[in-house]
Coordinates of C-alpha atoms in Angstrom, one line a residue:
X1 CA 103.9 107.0 73.8
X2 CA 103.1 109.2 76.8
X3 CA 100.3 111.4 77.9
X4 CA 100.4 114.1 80.5
X5 CA 97.4 115.1 82.6
X6 CA 97.6 118.4 84.3
X7 CA 95.4 119.5 87.2
X8 CA 94.3 123.0 88.1
X9 CA 93.7 124.6 91.5
X10 CA 90.2 125.3 92.7
X11 CA 89.1 128.9 92.1
X12 CA 88.4 131.1 95.0
X13 CA 90.0 128.9 97.6
X14 CA 92.3 130.4 100.2
X15 CA 92.8 127.4 102.4
X16 CA 95.1 124.5 101.6
X17 CA 93.3 122.0 99.4
X18 CA 91.2 119.5 101.3
X19 CA 91.3 121.6 104.6
X20 CA 87.8 123.0 104.3
X21 CA 86.2 119.6 103.8
X22 CA 87.7 118.4 107.1
X23 CA 86.0 121.0 109.2
X24 CA 82.4 122.1 110.1
X25 CA 79.1 120.3 110.0
X26 CA 78.5 117.3 107.7
X27 CA 77.5 118.3 104.2
X28 CA 75.8 116.5 101.4
X29 CA 78.2 114.5 99.2
X30 CA 80.7 113.9 102.1
X31 CA 81.8 110.5 103.2
X32 CA 80.9 109.7 106.8
X33 CA 82.1 106.8 108.9
X34 CA 79.4 105.2 111.1
X35 CA 80.4 103.0 114.1
X36 CA 77.7 100.9 115.7
X37 CA 77.5 99.7 119.3
X38 CA 79.6 96.7 118.5
X39 CA 82.4 98.7 117.0
X40 CA 81.6 97.8 113.4
X41 CA 82.3 100.6 111.0
X42 CA 80.7 101.5 107.6
X43 CA 81.4 104.4 105.4
X44 CA 78.6 106.1 103.5
X45 CA 78.3 109.1 101.1
X46 CA 75.7 111.5 102.4
X47 CA 72.9 112.0 99.9
X48 CA 69.7 113.9 100.7
X49 CA 66.5 111.9 100.7
X50 CA 68.2 108.5 101.0
X51 CA 68.9 106.1 103.9
X52 CA 71.5 103.7 105.1
X53 CA 69.9 100.3 105.5
X54 CA 71.0 97.4 107.7
X55 CA 69.2 94.3 109.1
X56 CA 68.5 96.5 112.1
X57 CA 66.5 99.2 110.4
X58 CA 67.6 102.2 108.5
X59 CA 69.2 105.6 109.2
X60 CA 68.2 108.6 107.1
X61 CA 71.1 110.6 105.6
X62 CA 69.1 113.8 106.3
X63 CA 69.5 113.2 110.0
X64 CA 73.3 113.5 109.6
X65 CA 73.5 116.4 107.2
X66 CA 74.1 119.6 109.1
X67 CA 75.1 117.8 112.3
X68 CA 78.5 118.3 114.0
X69 CA 81.2 115.8 113.5
X70 CA 81.3 113.4 116.4
X71 CA 77.6 113.3 116.9
X72 CA 75.5 110.3 117.9
X73 CA 72.4 109.4 115.7
X74 CA 69.8 106.8 115.9
X75 CA 68.1 104.6 113.3
X76 CA 64.4 104.1 113.1
X77 CA 64.6 101.2 115.6
X78 CA 66.9 103.0 118.1
X79 CA 70.2 101.6 116.9
X80 CA 72.9 104.2 117.8
X81 CA 75.7 105.2 115.6
X82 CA 78.8 107.4 116.2
X83 CA 79.5 109.6 113.1
X84 CA 82.9 110.9 112.2
X85 CA 84.7 111.8 109.0
X86 CA 87.0 109.0 107.9
X87 CA 90.7 109.5 108.6
X88 CA 93.2 109.2 105.8
X89 CA 94.0 105.6 106.9
X90 CA 90.3 104.7 106.8
X91 CA 89.9 106.2 103.3
X92 CA 92.9 104.5 101.9
X93 CA 91.8 101.1 103.0
X94 CA 88.2 101.5 101.7
X95 CA 88.6 103.5 98.5
X96 CA 88.1 102.1 95.0
X97 CA 91.3 100.3 93.9
X98 CA 92.7 98.5 90.9
X99 CA 96.1 97.6 92.5
X100 CA 97.2 96.9 96.0
X101 CA 97.6 100.1 98.0
X102 CA 100.6 101.2 100.0
X103 CA 99.5 100.7 103.6
X104 CA 99.4 103.7 105.9
X105 CA 102.3 102.3 108.0
X106 CA 104.5 102.3 105.0
X107 CA 103.3 105.6 103.6
X108 CA 104.1 107.2 107.0
X109 CA 107.6 105.7 106.9
X110 CA 108.1 107.0 103.3
X111 CA 107.1 110.5 104.2
X112 CA 109.4 110.6 107.3
X113 CA 112.4 108.6 106.2
X114 CA 112.3 110.0 102.7
X115 CA 112.2 113.5 104.3
X116 CA 109.3 114.7 102.2
X117 CA 108.8 118.3 103.2
X118 CA 106.4 121.2 102.2
X119 CA 107.5 122.7 98.9
X120 CA 109.6 119.7 97.9
X121 CA 109.8 118.6 94.3
X122 CA 109.0 114.9 94.2
X123 CA 108.6 112.3 91.5
X124 CA 107.0 108.9 92.0
X125 CA 106.4 105.9 89.8
X126 CA 103.8 103.1 90.3
X127 CA 100.8 105.2 91.2
X128 CA 98.5 102.2 91.6
X129 CA 95.3 103.5 93.2
X130 CA 96.7 106.8 94.5
X131 CA 97.1 105.9 98.2
X132 CA 100.8 107.0 98.3
X133 CA 100.1 110.0 96.0
X134 CA 97.6 111.4 98.6
X135 CA 100.1 111.2 101.4
X136 CA 102.8 112.8 99.2
X137 CA 100.5 115.6 98.2
X138 CA 99.7 116.3 101.9
X139 CA 103.4 116.4 102.6
X140 CA 104.5 118.7 99.8
X141 CA 101.5 121.0 100.2
X142 CA 99.9 123.3 97.6
X143 CA 103.2 125.0 96.9
X144 CA 105.1 121.8 96.4
X145 CA 105.3 119.6 93.3
X146 CA 104.5 115.9 92.8
X147 CA 104.9 114.4 89.3
X148 CA 103.5 110.8 89.2
X149 CA 104.2 108.3 86.5
X150 CA 102.0 105.4 85.7
X151 CA 102.1 102.9 82.8
X152 CA 98.5 101.9 82.9
X153 CA 95.8 104.5 82.1
X154 CA 93.2 102.6 84.1
X155 CA 95.3 102.9 87.3
X156 CA 95.8 106.6 86.5
X157 CA 92.0 107.1 86.3
X158 CA 91.4 105.4 89.6
X159 CA 94.1 107.4 91.3
X160 CA 92.8 110.6 89.9
X161 CA 89.3 109.9 91.2
X162 CA 90.6 109.0 94.7
X163 CA 92.8 112.1 94.9
X164 CA 90.0 114.4 93.9
X165 CA 87.6 112.7 96.3
X166 CA 89.8 113.3 99.4
X167 CA 91.0 116.8 98.4
X168 CA 87.6 118.0 97.1
X169 CA 88.9 118.5 93.6
X170 CA 92.1 118.6 91.6
X171 CA 95.3 119.3 93.5
X172 CA 97.4 122.2 92.3
X173 CA 100.7 120.5 93.1
X174 CA 99.9 117.3 91.2
X175 CA 100.9 116.2 87.7
X176 CA 100.4 112.7 86.4
X177 CA 101.9 111.3 83.2
X178 CA 101.4 108.0 81.4
X179 CA 104.4 106.0 80.3
X180 CA 107.6 104.3 81.5
X181 CA 109.3 106.2 84.3
X182 CA 112.9 105.7 83.0
X183 CA 112.0 107.2 79.6
X184 CA 109.5 109.9 80.6
X185 CA 111.2 111.4 83.7
X186 CA 114.4 112.4 81.9
X187 CA 112.3 113.9 79.1
X188 CA 110.0 115.9 81.4
X189 CA 112.2 116.8 84.3
X190 CA 115.4 118.9 84.1
X191 CA 118.7 117.2 85.3
X192 CA 119.2 117.8 89.0
X193 CA 115.8 119.4 89.5
X194 CA 114.1 116.8 91.7
X195 CA 114.5 116.7 95.5
X196 CA 113.0 113.3 96.2
X197 CA 112.3 110.1 94.1
X198 CA 109.8 107.5 95.3
X199 CA 109.6 104.2 93.4
X200 CA 107.0 101.5 93.9
X201 CA 107.7 99.0 91.1
X202 CA 109.0 95.5 90.4
X203 CA 112.5 96.5 89.0
X204 CA 113.7 99.8 90.4
X205 CA 117.3 99.0 89.4
X206 CA 116.3 99.5 85.8
X207 CA 115.6 103.2 86.6
X208 CA 119.0 103.9 88.2
X209 CA 120.4 106.1 85.4
X210 CA 117.1 108.1 85.2
X211 CA 117.1 108.7 89.0
X212 CA 120.7 109.7 89.0
X213 CA 120.0 112.2 86.2
X214 CA 117.0 114.1 87.7
X215 CA 117.9 113.8 91.4
X216 CA 119.7 116.8 92.9
X217 CA 122.9 116.2 94.9
X218 CA 121.9 115.2 98.4
X219 CA 118.4 114.2 97.2
X220 CA 116.7 111.1 98.6
X221 CA 115.7 108.1 96.6
X222 CA 113.4 105.7 98.4
X223 CA 112.2 102.3 97.0
X224 CA 109.3 100.2 98.1
X225 CA 109.6 96.5 97.0
X226 CA 107.9 93.3 98.1
X227 CA 110.6 90.6 98.1
X228 CA 114.1 90.1 99.4
X229 CA 115.3 89.3 95.9
X230 CA 114.2 92.7 94.6
X231 CA 115.7 94.4 97.7
X232 CA 119.1 92.7 97.2
X233 CA 119.2 93.3 93.4
X234 CA 118.4 97.0 93.9
X235 CA 120.9 97.5 96.7
X236 CA 123.8 95.8 94.7
X237 CA 123.0 97.9 91.6
X238 CA 123.2 101.1 93.7
X239 CA 126.5 100.0 95.2
X240 CA 128.0 99.1 91.8
X241 CA 126.9 102.4 90.3
X242 CA 128.8 104.6 92.7
X243 CA 126.7 107.7 92.5
X244 CA 124.7 107.1 95.7
X245 CA 125.4 106.6 99.4
X246 CA 125.3 103.2 101.0
X247 CA 121.6 102.0 100.9
X248 CA 119.7 101.5 104.1
X249 CA 116.8 99.0 104.2
X250 CA 114.1 98.0 106.7
X251 CA 110.5 96.8 107.2
X252 CA 107.9 97.8 109.7
X253 CA 105.2 95.7 111.4
X254 CA 102.3 97.0 113.3
X255 CA 100.6 95.1 116.1
X256 CA 97.5 96.5 117.8
X257 CA 96.5 95.9 121.4
X258 CA 93.3 94.7 123.0
X259 CA 92.2 97.2 125.7
X260 CA 89.4 96.1 128.0
X261 CA 89.7 96.6 131.8
X262 CA 92.6 94.5 133.0
X263 CA 92.4 92.4 129.8
X264 CA 95.2 94.3 128.1
X265 CA 97.1 92.1 125.6
X266 CA 98.4 92.1 122.0
X267 CA 95.8 91.5 119.3
X268 CA 95.8 88.0 117.8
X269 CA 96.2 89.5 114.3
X270 CA 98.6 92.1 113.1
X271 CA 99.7 94.0 109.9
X272 CA 103.0 92.2 109.3
X273 CA 105.1 92.2 106.1
X274 CA 103.7 94.4 103.4
X275 CA 107.0 95.5 101.8
X276 CA 110.6 96.5 102.2
X277 CA 111.7 100.2 102.2
X278 CA 115.2 101.2 101.1
X279 CA 116.7 104.7 101.1
X280 CA 119.8 106.1 99.5
X281 CA 121.0 109.6 98.6
X282 CA 122.5 111.2 95.5
X283 CA 126.2 112.2 95.7
X284 CA 127.6 115.3 94.0
X285 CA 128.6 114.9 90.3
X286 CA 132.1 113.4 89.9
X287 CA 132.1 112.0 93.5
X288 CA 132.4 108.2 94.0
X289 CA 130.7 106.7 97.1
X290 CA 132.6 105.1 99.9
X291 CA 133.7 101.5 99.2
X292 CA 132.5 100.0 102.4
X293 CA 134.1 96.7 103.3
X294 CA 131.7 93.7 102.9
X295 CA 132.2 90.2 104.1
X296 CA 130.3 88.7 101.1
X297 CA 130.2 89.5 97.4
X298 CA 126.9 89.4 95.7
X299 CA 126.5 87.3 92.6
X300 CA 123.3 86.8 90.7
X301 CA 122.4 83.9 88.4
X302 CA 119.9 84.1 85.6
X303 CA 117.4 82.3 87.9
X304 CA 117.9 85.0 90.6
X305 CA 117.3 87.8 88.1
X306 CA 114.0 86.3 86.9
X307 CA 112.7 85.9 90.4
X308 CA 111.2 89.5 90.5
X309 CA 108.7 88.9 87.7
X310 CA 105.0 89.5 88.6
X311 CA 104.3 85.7 88.3
X312 CA 107.3 84.8 90.5
X313 CA 106.4 87.2 93.3
X314 CA 102.8 85.9 93.4
X315 CA 101.1 89.0 92.0
X316 CA 97.6 88.2 90.7
X317 CA 96.6 89.9 87.4
X318 CA 93.9 92.5 87.8
X319 CA 91.1 92.0 85.2
X320 CA 90.2 94.9 82.9
X321 CA 86.6 94.6 84.1
X322 CA 87.6 95.1 87.7
X323 CA 89.8 98.1 86.7
X324 CA 87.0 99.7 84.7
X325 CA 84.6 99.2 87.7
X326 CA 87.0 100.7 90.2
X327 CA 87.6 103.7 87.9
X328 CA 83.9 104.3 87.6
X329 CA 83.4 104.1 91.3
X330 CA 86.2 106.6 91.9
X331 CA 84.9 109.0 89.3
X332 CA 81.3 108.6 90.6
X333 CA 82.3 109.5 94.1
X334 CA 83.9 112.7 92.8
X335 CA 80.9 113.6 90.6
X336 CA 78.4 113.0 93.4
X337 CA 80.3 115.3 95.7
X338 CA 80.5 118.0 93.1
X339 CA 76.8 117.7 92.2
X340 CA 75.7 117.9 95.8
X341 CA 77.9 120.9 96.5
X342 CA 76.6 122.7 93.4
X343 CA 73.0 122.0 94.4
X344 CA 73.6 123.4 97.9
X345 CA 75.2 126.5 96.5
X346 CA 72.3 127.0 94.2
X347 CA 69.8 126.5 97.0
X348 CA 71.6 129.0 99.2
X349 CA 71.6 131.5 96.3
X350 CA 67.9 131.1 95.8
X351 CA 67.3 131.6 99.5
X352 CA 69.2 134.8 99.5
X353 CA 67.3 136.1 96.5
X354 CA 63.9 135.2 98.1
X355 CA 64.9 137.3 101.1

């Protein structure tokens, strides 16, 4: 059984979705990132009449509302804070979540190596908390198309809340459907109508026929998997199918650097392995891919094929209680922002009437 959730564009908006909320002074309902003198960061949602409390006093939200981004503010005891809007990478790592998010380093690789362009028609599966969906929507733009498939309604609710929070409302290019990808995508998308397919799931090889059906000739299929077993199984399935180019796989690791005077050195900690990325492209109908010579022939035992199960790859089950809480948090953030915006608009209207 499937369910489709359609989003509608904001009325009266002439700018790309999410652009207006990234400019101008701080407004009530916005998320603001505060950095103290020791470099510690905290994100708050501006609410008139409330305060941000720490063991070093408090900072009134009203002292930030109306201020320019990049301003410096002080708490009641003189503690200084630098105030900026969170970047996408900051938002993704701090937003309500029910499943592990796709890290910014991998999302950036998916956008670039998957050649996600403005106006592209993209389908994705494995929405999780919506981190990758946000990056894909930014890439395709208002005139593009992103159809996301998610098996669990709780994850879809969390993703919807996070997407609407960062874009300031529903995105006109986004459609999210509940159900199994391999069944639903062929039922809802015309053959050869999709430019890009992005899969973040345990067994992408099970979707091979569905991807080959909806993906246009020359279209890109990019997979995000966690283990070498999944990577190998998917690559061999693609080779055996013959309707795709030779797959290309890699991983990226990011290491920050400590910068202080002449003490310039690599950080002791780094974002290392998060997942493998693999790209292949759809060939024209009736064309068989090149049979590249390989030194080794891949053979899989029953034990190998069972190694990609959630238990085998070490995934911890997410409790229903945690999912419901994350969904409420995501929805609450959106509702708070909308309520504050409506109140401000109402106050402005009253002020104009009084004049």
